[in-house]
CSV table of C-alpha atoms and ligand atoms in Angstrom, one decimal:
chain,number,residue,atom,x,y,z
A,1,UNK,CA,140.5,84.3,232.8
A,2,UNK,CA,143.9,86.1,232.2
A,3,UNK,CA,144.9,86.1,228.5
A,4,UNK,CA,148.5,85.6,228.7
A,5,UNK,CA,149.2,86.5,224.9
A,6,UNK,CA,146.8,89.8,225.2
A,7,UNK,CA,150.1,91.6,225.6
A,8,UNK,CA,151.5,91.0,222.0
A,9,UNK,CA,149.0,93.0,221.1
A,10,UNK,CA,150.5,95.8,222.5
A,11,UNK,CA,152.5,98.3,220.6
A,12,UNK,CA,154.3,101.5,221.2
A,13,UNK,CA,152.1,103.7,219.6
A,14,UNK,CA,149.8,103.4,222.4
A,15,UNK,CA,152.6,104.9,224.6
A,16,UNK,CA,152.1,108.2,222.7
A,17,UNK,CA,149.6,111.2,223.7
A,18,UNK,CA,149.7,115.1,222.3
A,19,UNK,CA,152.3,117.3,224.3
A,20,UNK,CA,154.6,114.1,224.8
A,21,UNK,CA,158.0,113.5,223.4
A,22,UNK,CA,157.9,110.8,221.2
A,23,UNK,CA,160.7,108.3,222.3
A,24,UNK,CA,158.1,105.2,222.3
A,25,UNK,CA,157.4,104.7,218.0
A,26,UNK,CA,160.4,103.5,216.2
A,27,UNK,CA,159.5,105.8,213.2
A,28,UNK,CA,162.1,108.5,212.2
A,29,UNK,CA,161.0,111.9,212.6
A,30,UNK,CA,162.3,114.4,210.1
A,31,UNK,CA,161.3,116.1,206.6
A,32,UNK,CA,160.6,113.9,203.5
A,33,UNK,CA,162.7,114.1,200.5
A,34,UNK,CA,161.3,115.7,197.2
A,35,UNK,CA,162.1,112.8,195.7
A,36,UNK,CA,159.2,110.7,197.9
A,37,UNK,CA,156.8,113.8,198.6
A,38,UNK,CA,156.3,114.6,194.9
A,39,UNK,CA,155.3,111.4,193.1
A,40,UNK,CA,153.5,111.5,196.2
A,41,UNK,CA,151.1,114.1,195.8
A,42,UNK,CA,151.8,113.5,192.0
A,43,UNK,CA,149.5,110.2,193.1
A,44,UNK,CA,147.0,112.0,194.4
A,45,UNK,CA,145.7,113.0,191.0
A,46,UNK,CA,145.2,109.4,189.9
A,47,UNK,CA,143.2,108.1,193.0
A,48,UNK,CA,140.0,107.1,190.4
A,49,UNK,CA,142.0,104.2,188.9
A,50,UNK,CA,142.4,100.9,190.7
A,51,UNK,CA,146.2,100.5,191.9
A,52,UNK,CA,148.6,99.1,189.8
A,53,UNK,CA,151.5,97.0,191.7
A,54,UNK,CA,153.3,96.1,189.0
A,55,UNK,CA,156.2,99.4,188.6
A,56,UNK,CA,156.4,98.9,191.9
A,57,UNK,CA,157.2,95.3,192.2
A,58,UNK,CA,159.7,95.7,189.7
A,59,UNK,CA,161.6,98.2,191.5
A,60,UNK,CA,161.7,96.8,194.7
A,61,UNK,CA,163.2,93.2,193.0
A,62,UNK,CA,165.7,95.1,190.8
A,63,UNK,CA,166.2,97.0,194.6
A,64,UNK,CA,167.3,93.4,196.3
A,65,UNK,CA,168.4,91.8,193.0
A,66,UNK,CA,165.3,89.3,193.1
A,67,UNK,CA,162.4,88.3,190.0
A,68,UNK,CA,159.5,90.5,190.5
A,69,UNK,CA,157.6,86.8,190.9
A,70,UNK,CA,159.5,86.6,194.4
A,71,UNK,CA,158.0,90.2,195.5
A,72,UNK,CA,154.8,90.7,197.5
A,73,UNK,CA,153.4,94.2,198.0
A,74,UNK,CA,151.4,94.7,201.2
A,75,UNK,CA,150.0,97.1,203.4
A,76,UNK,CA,152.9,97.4,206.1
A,77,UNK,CA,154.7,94.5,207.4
A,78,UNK,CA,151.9,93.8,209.5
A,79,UNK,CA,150.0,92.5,206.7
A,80,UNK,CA,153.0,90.4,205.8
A,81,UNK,CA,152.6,88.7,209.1
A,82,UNK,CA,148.7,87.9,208.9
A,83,UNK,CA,149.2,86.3,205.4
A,84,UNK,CA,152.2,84.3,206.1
A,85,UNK,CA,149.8,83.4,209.5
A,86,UNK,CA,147.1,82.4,207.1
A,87,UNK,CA,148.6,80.5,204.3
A,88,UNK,CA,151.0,78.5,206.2
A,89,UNK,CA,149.9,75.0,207.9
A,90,UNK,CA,152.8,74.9,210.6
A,91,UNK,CA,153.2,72.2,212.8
A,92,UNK,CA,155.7,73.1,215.0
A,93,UNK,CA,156.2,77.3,215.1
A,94,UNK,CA,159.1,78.6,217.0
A,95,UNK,CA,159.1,82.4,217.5
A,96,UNK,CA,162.6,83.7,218.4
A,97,UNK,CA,161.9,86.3,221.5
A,98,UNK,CA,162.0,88.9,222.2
A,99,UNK,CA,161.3,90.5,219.4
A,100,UNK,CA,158.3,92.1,217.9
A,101,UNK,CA,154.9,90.3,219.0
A,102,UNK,CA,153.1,90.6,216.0
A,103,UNK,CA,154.4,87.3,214.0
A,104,UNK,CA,153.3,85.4,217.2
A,105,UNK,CA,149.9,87.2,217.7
A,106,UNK,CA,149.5,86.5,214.0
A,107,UNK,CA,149.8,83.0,214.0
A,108,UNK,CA,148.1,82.7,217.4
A,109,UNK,CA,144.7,84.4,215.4
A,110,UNK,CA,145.3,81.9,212.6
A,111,UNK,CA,144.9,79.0,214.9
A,112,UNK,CA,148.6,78.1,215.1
A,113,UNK,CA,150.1,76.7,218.6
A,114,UNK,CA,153.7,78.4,218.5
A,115,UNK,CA,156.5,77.5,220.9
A,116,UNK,CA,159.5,80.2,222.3
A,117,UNK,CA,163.1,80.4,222.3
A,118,UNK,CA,164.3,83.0,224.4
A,119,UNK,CA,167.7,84.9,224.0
A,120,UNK,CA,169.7,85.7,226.7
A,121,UNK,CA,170.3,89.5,228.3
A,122,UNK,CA,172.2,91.3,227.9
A,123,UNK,CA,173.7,90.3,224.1
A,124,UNK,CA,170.7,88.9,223.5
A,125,UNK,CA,172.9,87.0,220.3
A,126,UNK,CA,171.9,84.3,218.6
A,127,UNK,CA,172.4,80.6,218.6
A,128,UNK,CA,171.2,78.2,216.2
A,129,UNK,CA,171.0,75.6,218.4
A,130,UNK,CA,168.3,76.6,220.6
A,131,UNK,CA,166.0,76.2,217.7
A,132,UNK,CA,164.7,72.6,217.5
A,133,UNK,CA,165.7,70.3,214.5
A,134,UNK,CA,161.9,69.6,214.3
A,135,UNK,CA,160.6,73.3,213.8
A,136,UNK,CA,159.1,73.9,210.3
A,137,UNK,CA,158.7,77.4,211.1
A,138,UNK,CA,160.8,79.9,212.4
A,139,UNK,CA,160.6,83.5,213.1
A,140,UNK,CA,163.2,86.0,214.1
A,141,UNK,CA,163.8,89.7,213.3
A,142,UNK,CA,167.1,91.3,212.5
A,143,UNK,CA,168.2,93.7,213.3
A,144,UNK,CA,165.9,92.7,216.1
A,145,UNK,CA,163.5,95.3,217.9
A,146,UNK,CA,163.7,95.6,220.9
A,147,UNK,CA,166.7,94.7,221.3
A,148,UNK,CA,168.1,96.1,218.8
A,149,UNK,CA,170.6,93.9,218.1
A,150,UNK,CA,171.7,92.8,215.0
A,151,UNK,CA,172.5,89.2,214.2
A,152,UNK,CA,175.6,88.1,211.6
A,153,UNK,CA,173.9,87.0,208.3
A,154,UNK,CA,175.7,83.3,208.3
A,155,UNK,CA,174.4,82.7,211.8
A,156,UNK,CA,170.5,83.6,210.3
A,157,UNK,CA,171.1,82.2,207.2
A,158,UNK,CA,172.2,78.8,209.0
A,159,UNK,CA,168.5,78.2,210.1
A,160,UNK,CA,167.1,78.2,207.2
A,161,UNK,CA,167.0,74.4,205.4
A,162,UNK,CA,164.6,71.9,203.7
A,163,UNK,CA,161.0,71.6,205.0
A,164,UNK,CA,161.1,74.9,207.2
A,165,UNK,CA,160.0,77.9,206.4
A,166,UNK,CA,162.5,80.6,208.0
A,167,UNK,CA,161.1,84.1,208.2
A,168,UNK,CA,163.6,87.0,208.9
A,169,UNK,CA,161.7,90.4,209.8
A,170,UNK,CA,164.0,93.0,208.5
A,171,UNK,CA,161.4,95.7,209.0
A,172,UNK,CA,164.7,97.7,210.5
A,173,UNK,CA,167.3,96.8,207.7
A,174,UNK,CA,167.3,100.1,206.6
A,175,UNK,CA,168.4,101.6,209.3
A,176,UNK,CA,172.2,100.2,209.3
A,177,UNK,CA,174.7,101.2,206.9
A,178,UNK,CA,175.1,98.8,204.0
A,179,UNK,CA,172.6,96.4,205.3
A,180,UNK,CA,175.4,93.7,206.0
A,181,UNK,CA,173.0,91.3,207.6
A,182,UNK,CA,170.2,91.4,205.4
A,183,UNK,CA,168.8,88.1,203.9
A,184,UNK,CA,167.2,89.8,201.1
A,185,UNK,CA,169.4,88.8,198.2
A,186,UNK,CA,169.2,85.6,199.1
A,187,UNK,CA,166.8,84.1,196.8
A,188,UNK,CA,169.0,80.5,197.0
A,189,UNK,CA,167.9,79.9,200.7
A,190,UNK,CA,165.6,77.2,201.3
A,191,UNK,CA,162.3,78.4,202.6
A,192,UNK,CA,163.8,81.9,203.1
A,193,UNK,CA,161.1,84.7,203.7
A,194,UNK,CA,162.2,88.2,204.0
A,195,UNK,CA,159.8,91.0,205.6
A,196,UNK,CA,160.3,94.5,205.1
A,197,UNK,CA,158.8,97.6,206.0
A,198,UNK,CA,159.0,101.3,204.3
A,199,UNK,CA,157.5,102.8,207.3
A,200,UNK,CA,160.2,102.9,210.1
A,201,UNK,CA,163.7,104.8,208.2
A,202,UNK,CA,160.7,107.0,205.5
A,203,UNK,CA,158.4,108.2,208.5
A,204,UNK,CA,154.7,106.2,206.6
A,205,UNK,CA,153.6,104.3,209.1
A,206,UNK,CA,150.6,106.0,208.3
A,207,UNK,CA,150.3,105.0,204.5
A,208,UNK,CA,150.9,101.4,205.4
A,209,UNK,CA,153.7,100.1,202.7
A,210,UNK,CA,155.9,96.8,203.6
A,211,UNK,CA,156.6,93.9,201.3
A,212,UNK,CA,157.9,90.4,201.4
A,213,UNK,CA,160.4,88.2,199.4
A,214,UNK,CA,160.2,84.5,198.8
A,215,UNK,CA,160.1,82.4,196.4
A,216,UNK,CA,157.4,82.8,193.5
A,217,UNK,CA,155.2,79.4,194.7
A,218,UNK,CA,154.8,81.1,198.4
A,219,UNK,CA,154.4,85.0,196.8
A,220,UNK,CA,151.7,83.7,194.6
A,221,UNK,CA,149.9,81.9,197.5
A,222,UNK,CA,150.1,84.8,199.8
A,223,UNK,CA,148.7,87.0,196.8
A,224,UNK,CA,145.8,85.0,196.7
A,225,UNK,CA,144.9,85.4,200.7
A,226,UNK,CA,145.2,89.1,200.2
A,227,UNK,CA,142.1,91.0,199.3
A,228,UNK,CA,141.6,93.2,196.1
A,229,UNK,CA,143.7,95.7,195.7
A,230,UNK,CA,145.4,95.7,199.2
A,231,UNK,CA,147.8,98.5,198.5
A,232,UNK,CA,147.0,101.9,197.4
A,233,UNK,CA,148.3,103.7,194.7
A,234,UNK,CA,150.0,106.1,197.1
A,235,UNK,CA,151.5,103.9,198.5
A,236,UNK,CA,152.7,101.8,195.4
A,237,UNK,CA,154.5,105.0,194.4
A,238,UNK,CA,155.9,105.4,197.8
A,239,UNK,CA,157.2,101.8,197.4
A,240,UNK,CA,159.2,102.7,193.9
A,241,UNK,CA,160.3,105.4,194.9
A,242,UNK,CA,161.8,104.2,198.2
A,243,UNK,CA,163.5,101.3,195.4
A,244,UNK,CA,165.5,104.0,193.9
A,245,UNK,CA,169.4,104.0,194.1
A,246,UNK,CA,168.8,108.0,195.1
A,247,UNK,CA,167.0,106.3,198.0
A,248,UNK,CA,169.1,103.9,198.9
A,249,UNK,CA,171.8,106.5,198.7
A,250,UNK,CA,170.1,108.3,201.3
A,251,UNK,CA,168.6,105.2,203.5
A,252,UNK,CA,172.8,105.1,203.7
A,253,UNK,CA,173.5,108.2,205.0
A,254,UNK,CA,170.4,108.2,207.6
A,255,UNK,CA,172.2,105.3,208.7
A,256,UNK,CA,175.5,106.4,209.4
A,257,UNK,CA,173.9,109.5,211.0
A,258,UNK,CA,171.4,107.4,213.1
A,259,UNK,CA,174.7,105.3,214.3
A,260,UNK,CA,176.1,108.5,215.8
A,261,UNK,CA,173.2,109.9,217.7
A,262,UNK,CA,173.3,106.3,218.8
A,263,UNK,CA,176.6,106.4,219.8
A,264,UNK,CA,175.9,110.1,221.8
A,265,UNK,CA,173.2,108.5,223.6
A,266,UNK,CA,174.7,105.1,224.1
A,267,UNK,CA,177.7,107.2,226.1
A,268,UNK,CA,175.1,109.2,228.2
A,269,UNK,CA,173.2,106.2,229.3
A,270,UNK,CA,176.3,104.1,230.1
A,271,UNK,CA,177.0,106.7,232.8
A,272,UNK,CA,174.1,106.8,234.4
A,273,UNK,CA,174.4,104.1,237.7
A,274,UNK,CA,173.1,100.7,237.4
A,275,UNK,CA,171.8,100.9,233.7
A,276,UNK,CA,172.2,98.2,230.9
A,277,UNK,CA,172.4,99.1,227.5
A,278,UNK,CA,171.7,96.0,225.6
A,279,UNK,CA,173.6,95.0,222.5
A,280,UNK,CA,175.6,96.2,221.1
A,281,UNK,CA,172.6,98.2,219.6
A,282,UNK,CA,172.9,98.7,215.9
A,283,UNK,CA,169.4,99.7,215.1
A,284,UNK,CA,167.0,103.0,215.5
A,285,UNK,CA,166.4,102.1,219.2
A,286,UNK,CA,167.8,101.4,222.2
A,287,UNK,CA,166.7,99.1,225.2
A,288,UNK,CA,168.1,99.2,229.0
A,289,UNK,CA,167.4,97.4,232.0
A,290,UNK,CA,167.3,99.2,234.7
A,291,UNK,CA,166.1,97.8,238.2
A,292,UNK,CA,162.2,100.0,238.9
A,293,UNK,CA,162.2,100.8,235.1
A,294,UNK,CA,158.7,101.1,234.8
A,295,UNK,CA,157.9,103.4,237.3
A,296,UNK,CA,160.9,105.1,236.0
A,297,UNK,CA,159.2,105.0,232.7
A,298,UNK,CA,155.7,106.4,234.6
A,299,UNK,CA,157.9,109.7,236.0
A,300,UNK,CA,159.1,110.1,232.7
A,301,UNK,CA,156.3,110.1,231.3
A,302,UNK,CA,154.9,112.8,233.8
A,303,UNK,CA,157.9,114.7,233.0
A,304,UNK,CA,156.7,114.7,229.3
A,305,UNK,CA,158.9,112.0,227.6
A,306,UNK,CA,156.9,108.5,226.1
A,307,UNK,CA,159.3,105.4,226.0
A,308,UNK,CA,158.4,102.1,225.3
A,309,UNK,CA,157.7,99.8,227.9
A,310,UNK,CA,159.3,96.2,228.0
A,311,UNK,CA,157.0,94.0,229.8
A,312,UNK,CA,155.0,92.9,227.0
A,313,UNK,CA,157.7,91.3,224.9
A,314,UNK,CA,158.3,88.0,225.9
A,315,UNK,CA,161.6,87.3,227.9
A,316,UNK,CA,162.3,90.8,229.2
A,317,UNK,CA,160.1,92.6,232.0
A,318,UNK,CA,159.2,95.3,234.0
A,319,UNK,CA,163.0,96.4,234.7
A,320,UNK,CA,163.5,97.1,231.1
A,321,UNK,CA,163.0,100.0,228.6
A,322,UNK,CA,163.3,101.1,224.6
A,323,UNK,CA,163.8,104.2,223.6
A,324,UNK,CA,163.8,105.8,220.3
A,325,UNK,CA,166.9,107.2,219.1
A,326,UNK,CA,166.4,111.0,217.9
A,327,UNK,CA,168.8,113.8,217.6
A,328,UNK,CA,171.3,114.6,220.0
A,329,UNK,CA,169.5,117.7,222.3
A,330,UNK,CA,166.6,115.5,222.5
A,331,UNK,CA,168.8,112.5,223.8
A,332,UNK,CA,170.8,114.9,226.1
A,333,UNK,CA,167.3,116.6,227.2
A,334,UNK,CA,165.8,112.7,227.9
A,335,UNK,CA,169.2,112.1,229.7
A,336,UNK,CA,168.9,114.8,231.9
A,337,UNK,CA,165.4,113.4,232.7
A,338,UNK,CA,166.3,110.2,233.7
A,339,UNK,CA,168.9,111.4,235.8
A,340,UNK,CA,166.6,113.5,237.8
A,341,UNK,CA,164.1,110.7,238.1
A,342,UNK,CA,167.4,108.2,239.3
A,343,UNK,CA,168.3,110.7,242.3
A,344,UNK,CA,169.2,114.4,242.2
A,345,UNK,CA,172.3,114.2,243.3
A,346,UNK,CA,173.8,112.6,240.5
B,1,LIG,C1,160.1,94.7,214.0
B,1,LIG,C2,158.9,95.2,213.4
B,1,LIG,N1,158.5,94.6,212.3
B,1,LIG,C3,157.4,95.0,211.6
B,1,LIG,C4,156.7,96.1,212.1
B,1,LIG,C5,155.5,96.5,211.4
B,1,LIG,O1,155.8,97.5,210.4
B,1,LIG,P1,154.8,98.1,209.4
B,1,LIG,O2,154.5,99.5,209.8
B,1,LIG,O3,155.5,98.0,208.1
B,1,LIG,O4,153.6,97.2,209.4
B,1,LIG,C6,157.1,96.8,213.2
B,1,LIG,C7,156.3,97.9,213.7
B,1,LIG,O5,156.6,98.4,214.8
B,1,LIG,C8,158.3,96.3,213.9
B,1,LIG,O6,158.7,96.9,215.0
């Protein structure tokens, strides 16, 4: 029998092979700071001790302005996801599509029946209202991948009340300037949990470093589902380092550079014929519709360019397409691609 949820499963690293550009991952490419790389390897000399979270918890609430008893250390966001999945007893789960499927796979595992509300192409904004009354659980991400739009903080914050637990994946925050939509100061929300990740906007997808913020009662009963020691000492040093105003300094200006090699590619797409661009896109990624996209994607491909396909999220399809943003050659060497693979003459 045909699993129709085996494709939340799928993610974009499975687009990727050696020789290919890398358009398909959502991780920034690019050095690492001293300030990260040297505690770094600094940690490296005290790997025969058992991790410690507790420097690092401490930064990261001082970081959002929250009580280190409202901060949960985990292994990546994905972690996040499974715990939340575990320790919460929904009975009506709405997922807020598309968006990333690993919130719904994760409460699928659990046992959880979980219901969809589906935004509309090609703003793909969002409206409160779809969301039933009844719904005790709610999950959205913003700025939302892929889409990659962002949603206005009142507009989030508005489905959060008494008796539902709202969670807002902000695994992308980061990655625009000043963070204006971010829910992560806002420790007065009811039910509010807030998801991050450190592995998108500081390239560590590979150490595996996210966290969560709620209130204490939830962090504390999520702490107890995790195993021992979940996060490694690496990583806990990556965490408070990434907590650091020099950090968030420069989280700021990555931003504002990401928004222009956004903008560059943004312009070249929007003059190729018949090609969306979704949005406005305010995030590290880009999606398009485009009628044939997949086999569009399958030339690319061949030409040596992985993008991310967009039939397995929920409420987009075959037609449509992410794409990393990187710097501005490798968007204008992509472009030139696609309009090769869209007909020579143009
Ligand atoms: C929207 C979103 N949230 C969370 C994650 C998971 O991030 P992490 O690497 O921190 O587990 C991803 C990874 O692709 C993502 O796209």
């Amino acid at each position: 029998m045909r699993d129709e949820y085996a494709l939340t499963r799928f993610h974009g690293d499975s687009e990727v092979a050696p020789g290919l550009v890398d358009l398909a991952v959502n991780v920034r490419h690019g050095s690492m700071p001293g300030w990260l790389a040297e505690p770094l390897a600094a940690s490296l000399t005290e790997l025969a001790s058992y991790p410690d979270p507790g420097p690092a918890r401490a930064a990261v609430a001082a970081r959002h302005g929250r009580h280190p008893d409202e901060v949960l250390l985990t292994a990546g966001a994905a972690e996040a996801f499974t715990l939340l999945a575990r320790v919460l007893r929904p009975r009506r789960a709405v997922v807020v599509h598309p968006q990333f499927t690993e919130p719904e796979a994760a409460l699928r595992t659990a046992g959880h029946e979980v219901s969809r509300v589906l935004l509309a192409p090609y703003d793909f904004g969002l409206d409160p209202g779809l969301v039933p009354p009844e719904a005790d659980l709610v999950v959205l991400g913003n700025p939302t991948n892929p889409t990659s739009v962002l949603h206005p903080a009142e507009a989030v914050a508005r489905l959060a009340q008494a008796g539902r637990v709202l969670i807002v994946d902000e695994a992308f925050a980061d990655t625009v300037a000043g963070e204006p939509a971010s829910l992560s100061r806002r420790g007065d929300l009811p039910g509010l949990v807030v998801v991050r990740s450190l592995t998108k906007t500081w390239g560590l997808a590979g150490l595996r470093i996210g966290y969560v913020l709620a209130g204490a009662p939830l962090v504390a009963e999520l702490a107890r589902a995790q195993p021992l020691w979940p996060v490694s000492t690496p990583a806990l040093v990556a965490a408070r380092a990434c907590a650091s105003a020099e950090a968030v300094a420069a989280e700021e200006a990555i931003a504002v550079s990401l928004a222009a090699d956004r903008a560059h590619l943004v312009a070249a797409l929007e003059r190729l014929p018949g090609l969306t661009v979704a949005g406005p896109p305010r995030s590290s990624f880009v999606l398009v519709h485009l009628a044939g996209a997949d086999a569009v994607r399958l030339e690319l491909r061949r030409r040596g360019y992985a993008l991310r396909r967009g039939d397995t999220f929920p409420g987009l399809g075959p037609d449509w397409l992410r794409i990393a943003v990187r710097d501005q050659s490798t968007m204008d060497n992509l472009v030139a691609e696609l309009a090769g693979v869209l007909g020579p003459s143009l």
